[in-house]
Short mmCIF file of C-alpha atoms and ligand atoms in Angstrom, two decimals:
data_model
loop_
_atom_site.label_atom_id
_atom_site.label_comp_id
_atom_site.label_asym_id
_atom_site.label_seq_id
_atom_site.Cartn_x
_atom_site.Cartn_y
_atom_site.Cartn_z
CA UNK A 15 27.93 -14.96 -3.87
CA UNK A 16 25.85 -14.89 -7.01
CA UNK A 17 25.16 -18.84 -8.13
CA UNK A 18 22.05 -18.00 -10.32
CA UNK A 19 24.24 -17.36 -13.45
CA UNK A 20 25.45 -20.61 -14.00
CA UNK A 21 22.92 -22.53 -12.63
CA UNK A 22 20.23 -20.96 -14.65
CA UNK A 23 21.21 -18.12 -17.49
CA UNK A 24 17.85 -18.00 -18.35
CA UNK A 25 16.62 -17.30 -15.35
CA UNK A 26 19.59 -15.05 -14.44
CA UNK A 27 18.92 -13.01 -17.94
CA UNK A 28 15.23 -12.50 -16.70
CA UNK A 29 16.31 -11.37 -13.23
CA UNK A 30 19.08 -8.87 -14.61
CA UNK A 31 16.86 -7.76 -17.14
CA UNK A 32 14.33 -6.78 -14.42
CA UNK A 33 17.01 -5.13 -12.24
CA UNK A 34 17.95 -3.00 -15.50
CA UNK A 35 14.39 -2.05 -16.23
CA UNK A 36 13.91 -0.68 -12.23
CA UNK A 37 17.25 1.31 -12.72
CA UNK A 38 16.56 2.42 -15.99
CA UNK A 39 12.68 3.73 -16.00
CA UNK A 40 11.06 6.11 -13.72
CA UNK A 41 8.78 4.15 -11.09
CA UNK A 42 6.11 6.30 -10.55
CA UNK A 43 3.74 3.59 -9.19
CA UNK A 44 2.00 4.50 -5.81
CA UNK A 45 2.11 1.48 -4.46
CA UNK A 46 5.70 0.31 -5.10
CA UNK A 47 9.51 1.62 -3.84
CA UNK A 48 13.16 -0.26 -4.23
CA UNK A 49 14.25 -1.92 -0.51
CA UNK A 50 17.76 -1.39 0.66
CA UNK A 51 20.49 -4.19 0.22
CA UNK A 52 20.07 -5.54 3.70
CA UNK A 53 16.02 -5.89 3.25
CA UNK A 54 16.84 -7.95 -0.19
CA UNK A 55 19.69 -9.63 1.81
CA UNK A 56 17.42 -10.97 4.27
CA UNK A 57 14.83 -11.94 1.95
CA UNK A 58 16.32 -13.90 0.35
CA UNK A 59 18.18 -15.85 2.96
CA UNK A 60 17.84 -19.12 4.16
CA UNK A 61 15.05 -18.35 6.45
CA UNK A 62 12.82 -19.43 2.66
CA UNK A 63 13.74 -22.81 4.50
CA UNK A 64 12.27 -23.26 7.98
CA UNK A 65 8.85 -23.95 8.60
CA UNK A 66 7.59 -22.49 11.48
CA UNK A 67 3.56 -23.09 11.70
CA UNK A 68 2.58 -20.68 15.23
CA UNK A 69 4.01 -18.05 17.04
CA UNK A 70 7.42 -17.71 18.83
CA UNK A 71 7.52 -20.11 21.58
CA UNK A 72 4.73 -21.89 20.71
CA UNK A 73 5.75 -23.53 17.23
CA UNK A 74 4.44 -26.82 15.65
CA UNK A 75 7.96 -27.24 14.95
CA UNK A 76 11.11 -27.63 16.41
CA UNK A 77 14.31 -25.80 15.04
CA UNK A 78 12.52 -22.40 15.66
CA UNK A 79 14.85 -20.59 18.09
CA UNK A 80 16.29 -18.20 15.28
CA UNK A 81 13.55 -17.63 13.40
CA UNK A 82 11.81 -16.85 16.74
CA UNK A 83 14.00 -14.29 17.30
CA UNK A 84 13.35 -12.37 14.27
CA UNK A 85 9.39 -12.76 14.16
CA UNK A 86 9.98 -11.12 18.05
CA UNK A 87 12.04 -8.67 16.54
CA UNK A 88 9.97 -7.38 13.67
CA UNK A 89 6.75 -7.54 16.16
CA UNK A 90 9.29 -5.08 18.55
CA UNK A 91 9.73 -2.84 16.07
CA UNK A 92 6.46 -2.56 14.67
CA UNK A 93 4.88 -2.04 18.09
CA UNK A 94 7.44 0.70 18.34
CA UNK A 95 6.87 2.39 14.87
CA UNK A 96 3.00 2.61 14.83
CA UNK A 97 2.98 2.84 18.71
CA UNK A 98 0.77 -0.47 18.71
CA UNK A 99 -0.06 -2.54 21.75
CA UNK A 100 -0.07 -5.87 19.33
CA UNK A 101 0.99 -6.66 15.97
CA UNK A 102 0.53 -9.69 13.80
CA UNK A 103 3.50 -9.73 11.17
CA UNK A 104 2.45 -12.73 9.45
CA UNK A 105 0.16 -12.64 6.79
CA UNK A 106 1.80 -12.80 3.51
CA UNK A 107 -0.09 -10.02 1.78
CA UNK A 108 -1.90 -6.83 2.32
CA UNK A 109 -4.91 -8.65 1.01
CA UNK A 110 -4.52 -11.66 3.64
CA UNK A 111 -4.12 -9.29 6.58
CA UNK A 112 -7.50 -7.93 5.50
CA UNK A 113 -9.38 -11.03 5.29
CA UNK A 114 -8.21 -11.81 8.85
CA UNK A 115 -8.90 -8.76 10.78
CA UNK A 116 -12.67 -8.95 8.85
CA UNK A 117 -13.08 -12.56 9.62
CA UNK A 118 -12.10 -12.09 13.30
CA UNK A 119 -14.68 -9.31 13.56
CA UNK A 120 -17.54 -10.30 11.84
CA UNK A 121 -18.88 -13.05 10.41
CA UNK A 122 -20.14 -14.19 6.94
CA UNK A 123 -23.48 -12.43 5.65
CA UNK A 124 -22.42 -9.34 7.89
CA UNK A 125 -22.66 -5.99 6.10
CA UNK A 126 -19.56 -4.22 6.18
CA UNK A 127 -18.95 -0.37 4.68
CA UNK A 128 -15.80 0.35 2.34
CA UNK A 129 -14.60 3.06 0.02
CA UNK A 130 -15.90 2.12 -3.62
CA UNK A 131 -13.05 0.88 -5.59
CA UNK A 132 -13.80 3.63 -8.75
CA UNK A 133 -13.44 6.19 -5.64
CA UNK A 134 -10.25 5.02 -4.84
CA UNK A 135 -10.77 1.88 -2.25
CA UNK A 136 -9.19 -1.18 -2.83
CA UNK A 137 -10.47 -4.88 -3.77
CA UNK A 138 -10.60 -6.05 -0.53
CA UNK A 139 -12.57 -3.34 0.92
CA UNK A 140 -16.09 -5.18 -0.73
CA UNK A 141 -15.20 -5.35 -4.35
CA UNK A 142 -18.03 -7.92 -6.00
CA UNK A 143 -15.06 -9.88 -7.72
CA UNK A 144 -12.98 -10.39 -4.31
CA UNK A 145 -13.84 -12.36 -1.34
CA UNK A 146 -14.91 -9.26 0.82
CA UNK A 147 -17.49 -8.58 -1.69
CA UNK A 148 -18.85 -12.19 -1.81
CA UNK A 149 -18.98 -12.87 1.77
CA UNK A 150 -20.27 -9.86 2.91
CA UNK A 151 -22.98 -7.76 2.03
CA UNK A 152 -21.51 -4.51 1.14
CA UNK A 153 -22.43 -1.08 0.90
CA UNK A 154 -19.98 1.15 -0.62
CA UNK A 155 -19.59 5.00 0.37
CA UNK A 156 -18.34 7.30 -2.46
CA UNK A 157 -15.96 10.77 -2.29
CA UNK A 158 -17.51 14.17 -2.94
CA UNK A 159 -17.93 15.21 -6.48
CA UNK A 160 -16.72 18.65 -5.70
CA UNK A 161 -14.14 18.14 -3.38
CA UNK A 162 -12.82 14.52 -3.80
CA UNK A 163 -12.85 13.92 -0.07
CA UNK A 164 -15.17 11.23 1.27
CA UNK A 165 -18.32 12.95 1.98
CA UNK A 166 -19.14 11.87 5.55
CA UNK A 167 -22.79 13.40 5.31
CA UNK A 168 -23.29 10.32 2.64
CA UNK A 169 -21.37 7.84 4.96
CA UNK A 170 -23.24 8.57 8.02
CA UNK A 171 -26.56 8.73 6.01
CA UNK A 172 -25.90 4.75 4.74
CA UNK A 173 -24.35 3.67 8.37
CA UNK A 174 -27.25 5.09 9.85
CA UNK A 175 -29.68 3.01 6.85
CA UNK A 176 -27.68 0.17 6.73
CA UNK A 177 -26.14 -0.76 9.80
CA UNK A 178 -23.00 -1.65 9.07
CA UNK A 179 -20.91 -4.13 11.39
CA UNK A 180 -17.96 -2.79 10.23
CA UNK A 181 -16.22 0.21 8.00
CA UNK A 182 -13.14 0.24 6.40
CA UNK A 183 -11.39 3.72 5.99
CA UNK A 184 -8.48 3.85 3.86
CA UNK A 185 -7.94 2.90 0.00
CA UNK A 186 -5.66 2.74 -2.77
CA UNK A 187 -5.58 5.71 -4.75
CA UNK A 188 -7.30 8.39 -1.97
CA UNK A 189 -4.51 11.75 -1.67
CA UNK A 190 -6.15 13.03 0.93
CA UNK A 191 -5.12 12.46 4.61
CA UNK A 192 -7.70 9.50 6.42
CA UNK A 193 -9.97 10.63 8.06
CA UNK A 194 -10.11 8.58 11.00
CA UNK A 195 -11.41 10.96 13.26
CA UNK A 196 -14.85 11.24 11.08
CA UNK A 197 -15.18 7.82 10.62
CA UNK A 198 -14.65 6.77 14.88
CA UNK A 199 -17.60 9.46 15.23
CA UNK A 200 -19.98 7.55 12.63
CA UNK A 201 -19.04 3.86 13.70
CA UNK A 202 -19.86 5.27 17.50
CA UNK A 203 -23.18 6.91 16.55
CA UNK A 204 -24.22 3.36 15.52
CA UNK A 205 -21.97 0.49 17.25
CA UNK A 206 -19.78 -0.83 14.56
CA UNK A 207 -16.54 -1.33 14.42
CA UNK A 208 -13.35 0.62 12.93
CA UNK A 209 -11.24 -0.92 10.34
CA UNK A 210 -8.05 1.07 8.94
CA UNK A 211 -6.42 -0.09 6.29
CA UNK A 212 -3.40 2.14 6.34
CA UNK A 213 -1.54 0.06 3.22
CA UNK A 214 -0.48 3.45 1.54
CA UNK A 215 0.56 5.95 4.12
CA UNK A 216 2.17 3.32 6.27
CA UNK A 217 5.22 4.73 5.89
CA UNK A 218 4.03 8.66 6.84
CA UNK A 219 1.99 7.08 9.54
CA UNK A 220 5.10 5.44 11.01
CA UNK A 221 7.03 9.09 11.33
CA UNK A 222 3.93 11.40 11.62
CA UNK A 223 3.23 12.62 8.77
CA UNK A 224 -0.22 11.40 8.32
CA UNK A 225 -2.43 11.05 11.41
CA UNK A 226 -2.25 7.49 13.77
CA UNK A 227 -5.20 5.44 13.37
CA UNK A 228 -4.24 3.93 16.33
CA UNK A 229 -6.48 5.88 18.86
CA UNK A 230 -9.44 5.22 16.75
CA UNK A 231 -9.99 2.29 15.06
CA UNK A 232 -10.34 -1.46 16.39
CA UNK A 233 -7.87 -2.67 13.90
CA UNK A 234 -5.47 -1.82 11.61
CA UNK A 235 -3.74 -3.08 8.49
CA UNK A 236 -1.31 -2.25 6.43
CA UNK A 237 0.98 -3.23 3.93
CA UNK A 238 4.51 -3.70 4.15
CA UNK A 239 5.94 -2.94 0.99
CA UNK A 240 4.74 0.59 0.06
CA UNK A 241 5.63 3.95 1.87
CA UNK A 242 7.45 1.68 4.61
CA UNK A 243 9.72 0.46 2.04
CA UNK A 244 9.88 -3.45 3.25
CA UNK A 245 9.53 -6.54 1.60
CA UNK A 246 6.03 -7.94 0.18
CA UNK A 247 3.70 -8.42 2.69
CA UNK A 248 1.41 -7.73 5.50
CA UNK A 249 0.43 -6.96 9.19
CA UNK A 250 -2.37 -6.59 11.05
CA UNK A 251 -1.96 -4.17 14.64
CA UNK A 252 -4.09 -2.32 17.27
CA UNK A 253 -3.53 0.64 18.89
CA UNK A 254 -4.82 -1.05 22.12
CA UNK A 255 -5.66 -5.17 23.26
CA UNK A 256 -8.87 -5.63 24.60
CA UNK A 257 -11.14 -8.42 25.86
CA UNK A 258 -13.55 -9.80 23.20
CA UNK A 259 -16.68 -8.84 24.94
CA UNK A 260 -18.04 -9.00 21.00
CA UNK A 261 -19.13 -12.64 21.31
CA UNK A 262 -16.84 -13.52 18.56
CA UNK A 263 -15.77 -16.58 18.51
CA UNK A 264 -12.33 -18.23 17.81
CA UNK A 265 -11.94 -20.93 14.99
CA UNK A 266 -10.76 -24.01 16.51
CA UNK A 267 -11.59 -23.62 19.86
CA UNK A 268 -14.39 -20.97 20.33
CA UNK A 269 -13.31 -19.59 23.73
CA UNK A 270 -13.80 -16.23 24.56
CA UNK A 271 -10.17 -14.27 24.32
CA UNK A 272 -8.61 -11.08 23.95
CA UNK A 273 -9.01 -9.96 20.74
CA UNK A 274 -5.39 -10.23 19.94
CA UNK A 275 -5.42 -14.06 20.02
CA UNK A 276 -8.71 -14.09 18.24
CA UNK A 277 -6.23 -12.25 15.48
CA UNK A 278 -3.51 -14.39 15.96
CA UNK A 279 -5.78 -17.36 15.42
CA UNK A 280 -7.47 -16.48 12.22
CA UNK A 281 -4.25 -15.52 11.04
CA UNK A 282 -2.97 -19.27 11.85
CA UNK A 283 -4.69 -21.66 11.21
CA UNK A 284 -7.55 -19.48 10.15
CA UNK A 285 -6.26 -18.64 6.82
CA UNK A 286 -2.52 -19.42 6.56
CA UNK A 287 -0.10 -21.80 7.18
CA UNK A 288 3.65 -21.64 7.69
CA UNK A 289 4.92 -17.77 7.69
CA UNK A 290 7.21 -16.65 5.12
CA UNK A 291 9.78 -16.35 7.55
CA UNK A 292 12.73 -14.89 5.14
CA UNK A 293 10.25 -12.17 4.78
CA UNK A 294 9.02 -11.50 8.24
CA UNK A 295 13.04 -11.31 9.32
CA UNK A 296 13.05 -8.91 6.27
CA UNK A 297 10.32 -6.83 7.58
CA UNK A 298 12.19 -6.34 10.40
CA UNK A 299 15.42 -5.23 8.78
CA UNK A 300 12.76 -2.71 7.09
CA UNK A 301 11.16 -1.88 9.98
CA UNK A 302 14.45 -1.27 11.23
CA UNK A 303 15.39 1.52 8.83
CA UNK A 304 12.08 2.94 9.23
CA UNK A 305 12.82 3.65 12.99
CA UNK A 306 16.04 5.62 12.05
CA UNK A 307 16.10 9.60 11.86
CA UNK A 308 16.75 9.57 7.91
CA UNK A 309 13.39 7.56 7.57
CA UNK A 310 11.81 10.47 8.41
CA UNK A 311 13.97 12.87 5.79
CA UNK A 312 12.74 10.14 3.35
CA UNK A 313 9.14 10.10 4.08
CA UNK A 314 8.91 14.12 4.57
CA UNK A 315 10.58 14.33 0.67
CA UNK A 316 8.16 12.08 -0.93
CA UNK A 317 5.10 14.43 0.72
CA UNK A 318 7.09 17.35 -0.30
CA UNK A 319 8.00 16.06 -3.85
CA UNK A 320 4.29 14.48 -4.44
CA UNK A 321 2.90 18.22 -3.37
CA UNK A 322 5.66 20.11 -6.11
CA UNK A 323 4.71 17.44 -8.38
CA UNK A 324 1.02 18.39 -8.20
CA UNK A 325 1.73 21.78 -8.46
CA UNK A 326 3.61 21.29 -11.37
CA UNK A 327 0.78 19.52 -12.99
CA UNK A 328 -2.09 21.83 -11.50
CA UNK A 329 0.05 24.64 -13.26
CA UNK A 330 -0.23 22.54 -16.74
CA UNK A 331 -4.13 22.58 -16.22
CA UNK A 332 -4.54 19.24 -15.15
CA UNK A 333 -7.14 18.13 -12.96
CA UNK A 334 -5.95 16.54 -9.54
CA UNK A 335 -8.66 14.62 -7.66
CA UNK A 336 -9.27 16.46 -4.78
CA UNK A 337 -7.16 19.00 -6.06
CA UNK A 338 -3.92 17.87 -4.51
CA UNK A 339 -2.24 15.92 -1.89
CA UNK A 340 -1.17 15.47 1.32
CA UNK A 341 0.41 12.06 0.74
CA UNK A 342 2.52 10.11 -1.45
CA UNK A 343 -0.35 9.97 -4.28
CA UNK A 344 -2.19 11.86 -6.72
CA UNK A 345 -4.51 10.89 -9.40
CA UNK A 346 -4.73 12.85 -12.48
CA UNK A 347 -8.06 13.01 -14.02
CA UNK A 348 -7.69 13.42 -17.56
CA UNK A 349 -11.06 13.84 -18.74
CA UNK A 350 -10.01 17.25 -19.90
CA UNK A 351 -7.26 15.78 -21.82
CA UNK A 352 -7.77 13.82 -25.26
CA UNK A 353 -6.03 10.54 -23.57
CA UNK A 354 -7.79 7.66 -21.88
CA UNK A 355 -5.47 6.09 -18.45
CA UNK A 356 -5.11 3.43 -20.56
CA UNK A 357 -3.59 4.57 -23.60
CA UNK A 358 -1.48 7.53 -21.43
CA UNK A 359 -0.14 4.34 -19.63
CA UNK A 360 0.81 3.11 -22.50
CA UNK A 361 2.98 5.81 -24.42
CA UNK A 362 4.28 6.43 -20.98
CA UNK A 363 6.05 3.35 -20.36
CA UNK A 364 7.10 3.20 -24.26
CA UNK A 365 8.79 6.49 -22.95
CA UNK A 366 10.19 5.01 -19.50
CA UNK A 367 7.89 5.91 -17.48
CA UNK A 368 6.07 3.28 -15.09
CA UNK A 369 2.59 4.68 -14.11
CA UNK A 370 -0.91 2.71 -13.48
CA UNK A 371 -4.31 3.82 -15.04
CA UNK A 372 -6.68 4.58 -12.65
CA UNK A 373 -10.61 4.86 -12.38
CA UNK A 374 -10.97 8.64 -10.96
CA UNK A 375 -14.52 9.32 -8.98
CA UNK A 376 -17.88 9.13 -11.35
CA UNK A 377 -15.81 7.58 -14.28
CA UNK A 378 -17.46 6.89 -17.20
CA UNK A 379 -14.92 4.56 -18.70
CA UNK A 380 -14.28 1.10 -17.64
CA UNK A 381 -11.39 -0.20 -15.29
CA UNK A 382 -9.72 -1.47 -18.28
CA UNK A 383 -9.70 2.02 -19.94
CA UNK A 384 -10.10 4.23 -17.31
CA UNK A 385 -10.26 8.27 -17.66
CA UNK A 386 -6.91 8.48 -14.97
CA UNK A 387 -3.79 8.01 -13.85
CA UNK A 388 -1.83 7.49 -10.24
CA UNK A 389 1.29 9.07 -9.46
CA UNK A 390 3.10 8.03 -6.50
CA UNK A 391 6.49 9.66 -5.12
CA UNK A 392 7.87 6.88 -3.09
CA UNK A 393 10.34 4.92 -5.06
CA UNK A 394 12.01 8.13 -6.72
CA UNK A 395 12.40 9.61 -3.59
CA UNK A 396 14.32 6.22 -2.77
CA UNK A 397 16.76 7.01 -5.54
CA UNK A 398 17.26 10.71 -4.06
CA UNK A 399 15.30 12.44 -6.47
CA UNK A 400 13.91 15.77 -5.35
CA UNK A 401 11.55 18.74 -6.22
CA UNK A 402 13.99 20.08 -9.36
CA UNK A 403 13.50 16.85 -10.56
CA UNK A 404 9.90 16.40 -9.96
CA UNK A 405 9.39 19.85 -12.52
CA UNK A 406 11.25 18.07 -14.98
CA UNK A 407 9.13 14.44 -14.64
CA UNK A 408 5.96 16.72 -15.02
CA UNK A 409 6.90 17.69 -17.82
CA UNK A 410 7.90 14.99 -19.45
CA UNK A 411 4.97 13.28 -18.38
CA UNK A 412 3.04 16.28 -20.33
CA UNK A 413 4.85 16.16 -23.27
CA UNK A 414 3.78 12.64 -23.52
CA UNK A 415 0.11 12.91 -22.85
CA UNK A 416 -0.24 15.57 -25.17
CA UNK A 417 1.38 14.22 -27.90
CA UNK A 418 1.31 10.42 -27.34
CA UNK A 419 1.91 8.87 -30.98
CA UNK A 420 4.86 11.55 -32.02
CA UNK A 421 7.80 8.83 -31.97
CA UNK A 422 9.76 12.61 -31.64
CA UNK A 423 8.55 13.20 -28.80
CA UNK A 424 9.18 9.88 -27.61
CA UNK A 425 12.38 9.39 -28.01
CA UNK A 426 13.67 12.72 -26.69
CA UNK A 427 11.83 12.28 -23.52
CA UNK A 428 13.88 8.57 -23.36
CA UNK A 429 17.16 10.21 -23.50
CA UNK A 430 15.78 12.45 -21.06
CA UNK A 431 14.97 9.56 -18.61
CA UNK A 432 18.15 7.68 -19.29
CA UNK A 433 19.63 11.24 -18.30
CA UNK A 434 17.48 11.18 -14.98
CA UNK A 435 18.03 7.65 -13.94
CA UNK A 436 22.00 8.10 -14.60
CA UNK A 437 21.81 11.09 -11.93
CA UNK A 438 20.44 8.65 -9.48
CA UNK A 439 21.30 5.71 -9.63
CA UNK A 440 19.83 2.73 -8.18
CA UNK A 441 20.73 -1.00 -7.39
CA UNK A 442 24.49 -0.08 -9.27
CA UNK A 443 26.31 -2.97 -6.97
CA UNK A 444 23.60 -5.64 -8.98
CA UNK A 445 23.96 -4.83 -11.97
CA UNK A 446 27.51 -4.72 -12.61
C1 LIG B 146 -5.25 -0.12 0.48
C2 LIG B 146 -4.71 -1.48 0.12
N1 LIG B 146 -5.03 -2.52 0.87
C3 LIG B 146 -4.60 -3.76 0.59
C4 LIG B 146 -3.79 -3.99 -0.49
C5 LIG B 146 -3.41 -5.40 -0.82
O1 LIG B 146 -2.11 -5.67 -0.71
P1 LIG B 146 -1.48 -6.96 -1.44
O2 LIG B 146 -1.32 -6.58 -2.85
O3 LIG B 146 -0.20 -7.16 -0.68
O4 LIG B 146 -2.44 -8.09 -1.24
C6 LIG B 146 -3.41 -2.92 -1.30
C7 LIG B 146 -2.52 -3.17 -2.46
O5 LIG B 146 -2.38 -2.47 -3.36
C8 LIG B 146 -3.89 -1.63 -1.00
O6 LIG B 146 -3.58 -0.59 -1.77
#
């Protein structure tokens, strides 16, 4: 069933070209992993058609039964995985799922607390340059300079000054465990509440490998496409429903609800409009796999291949924020190397190797240079690859840093990537 070809080389060329670069480079980005064939199956089914503005069984549109049954499905399965009382499975991004569990509970002008983005928190945690950081008024809590952990004597010092609404926990490039414990003891000391924005561990969280936010925070988000290994995209749960007894107040028709239809409501028509519904029925084809045993082998091998992988490095004298991981992430400070993020992004991927340059904590370099780089286990532990091989990406990765403009160098550590990717091969039934 492939039409593309014909119908559009060019396009076809760019989309096989793509499918050769993920098979033929190491993926080492945090945030990213390869879905099975079913989960690329679905999304790109004829679900892209159907418009389906609401919620199953209450649509603005008729023609709904099947897609119905998937959005129930997905929401099923998601309940099931994070052991949530509701789930939203709509919004189409991480970033959208953010800005409506924050406009739900709080308004405009609020202040709102969030990891700072050089400390590893994400855009949409009160970045100046994003909407969270324009429509709130945001005060930003930093990690430890010693230990790379948040320090929760500073985060309870500025809750306690500022009076936050709200707090995000959770970031982008954090390797540490969430502390969602800490944080539920701060935000009850002064009556805010508890976002989680569990985007990265999703996929540990769902098989208990990282703690449940659930039991702590009001809201969670999260996601799809990371650790969880689903499409693009985004949902927004709670642990628990509950009454809104917080006086906030629904956008069209201001009655007082359970906060799950407040949710529900600022997700559509808050701030979307017809669901992607190809990619909520992909989500739950995802969510799916994720409830199988072998998710769990998965997700325990990319901890386990992320910790040899630090190891490896820590043993090469690099410097690990925090000093290692517990997750699917670590962020090499390089300031003790002669290499900026940027430019070791650079020779890296001129060497097949995908990684992102990364502010690390108290950087002195901009976010376009950046003194650091993320490493994230995920989508090589999707193409089987496992703690002999994560010795050999080390060094590799070292040889490169240390000796980034030696072509040499260079083009050994190619053939030793083409080697790699060969061993474990990925997305074989496209390409050919
Ligand atoms: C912690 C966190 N939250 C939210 C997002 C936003 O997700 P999206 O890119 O789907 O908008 C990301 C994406 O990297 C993230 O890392």
């Amino acid at each position: 069933m492939f039409y593309l070809k014909d119908a559009d080389p060019e396009l076809h060329q760019i989309l096989m070209r793509e499918v050769g670069r993920e098979s033929a480079t190491l993926e080492l980005i945090a945030s990213e992993n390869f879905v099975s064939y079913p989960v690329l199956e679905m999304a790109g089914g004829v679900m892209t058609n159907k418009y389906a503005e609401g919620y199953p069984g209450k649509r603005y549109y008729g023609g709904c039964e099947h897609v119905d049954e998937a959005e129930n499905l997905a929401r099923d399965r998601a309940k099931k995985l994070f052991n949530a009382e509701y789930v939203n499975v709509q919004p189409h991004s991480g970033s959208q799922a953010n800005m409506a569990a924050l406009f739900t509970f709080i308004k405009t002008g609020d202040t709102i607390m969030g990891l700072d983005l050089a400390h590893g928190g994400h855009l949409t945690h009160g970045s100046p340059v994003n909407f969270s950081g324009k429509l709130f008024n945001v005060v930003s809590y930093q990690v430890d300079r010693e230990t790379g952990r948040v320090n929760f004597d500073e985060v309870r010092k500025l809750a306690k000054e500022y009076k936050p609404k709200l707090i995000i926990c959770g970031g982008s490039a954090y390797p540490r465990h969430i502390e969602f414990e800490d944080f539920k003891a701060v935000v009850d000391e002064i009556g805010a509440f508890l976002m989680a924005d569990i985007a990265h561990p999703a996929g540990l969280v769902a098989t208990g490998l990282h703690p449940s936010p659930m039991p702590y925070c009001d809201v969670v988000t999260t996601t799809t496409h990371k650790t969880l290994r689903g499409p693009r995209g985004g949902m927004i749960m709670m642990g628990k429903d509950r009454e809104n007894t917080f006086g906030v107040v629904a956008p069209k028709s201001g009655r007082v609800k359970n906060m799950s239809e407040l949710i529900d409501s600022m997700v559509m028509p808050g701030i979307q409009g017809g669901p992607l519904m190809h990619i909520i029925a992909a989500k739950a084809v995802a969510f799916g796999e994720a409830l199988q045993p072998s998710f769990k082998d998965y997700t325990s091998q990319i901890v386990q291949n992320a910790q040899s992988l630090a190891e490896a490095f820590l043993n090469k004298d690099y410097h690990l924020v925090s000093g290692g991981t517990d997750t699917h992430v670590i962020l090499i400070d390089l300031t003790n190397k002669e290499i900026t993020g940027k430019a070791a992004e650079k020779a890296l991927e001129k060497a097949g190797i995908t990684v992102n340059k990364n502010m690390v904590p108290f950087d002195e370099r901009s976010p376009f240079i950046t003194s650091g780089i993320r490493i994230g286990t995920p989508a090589i532990t999707t193409r089987g690859m496992k703690e002999d091989q994560m010795l050999i990406i080390c060094d590799l990765i070292d040889q490169v840093i240390s000796d980034p403009e030696n072509d040499d160098v260079i083009s050994n550590v190619i053939s030793i990537v083409k080697e790699l990717c060969d061993s474990f091969p990925l997305y074989d039934d496209l390409l050919n």
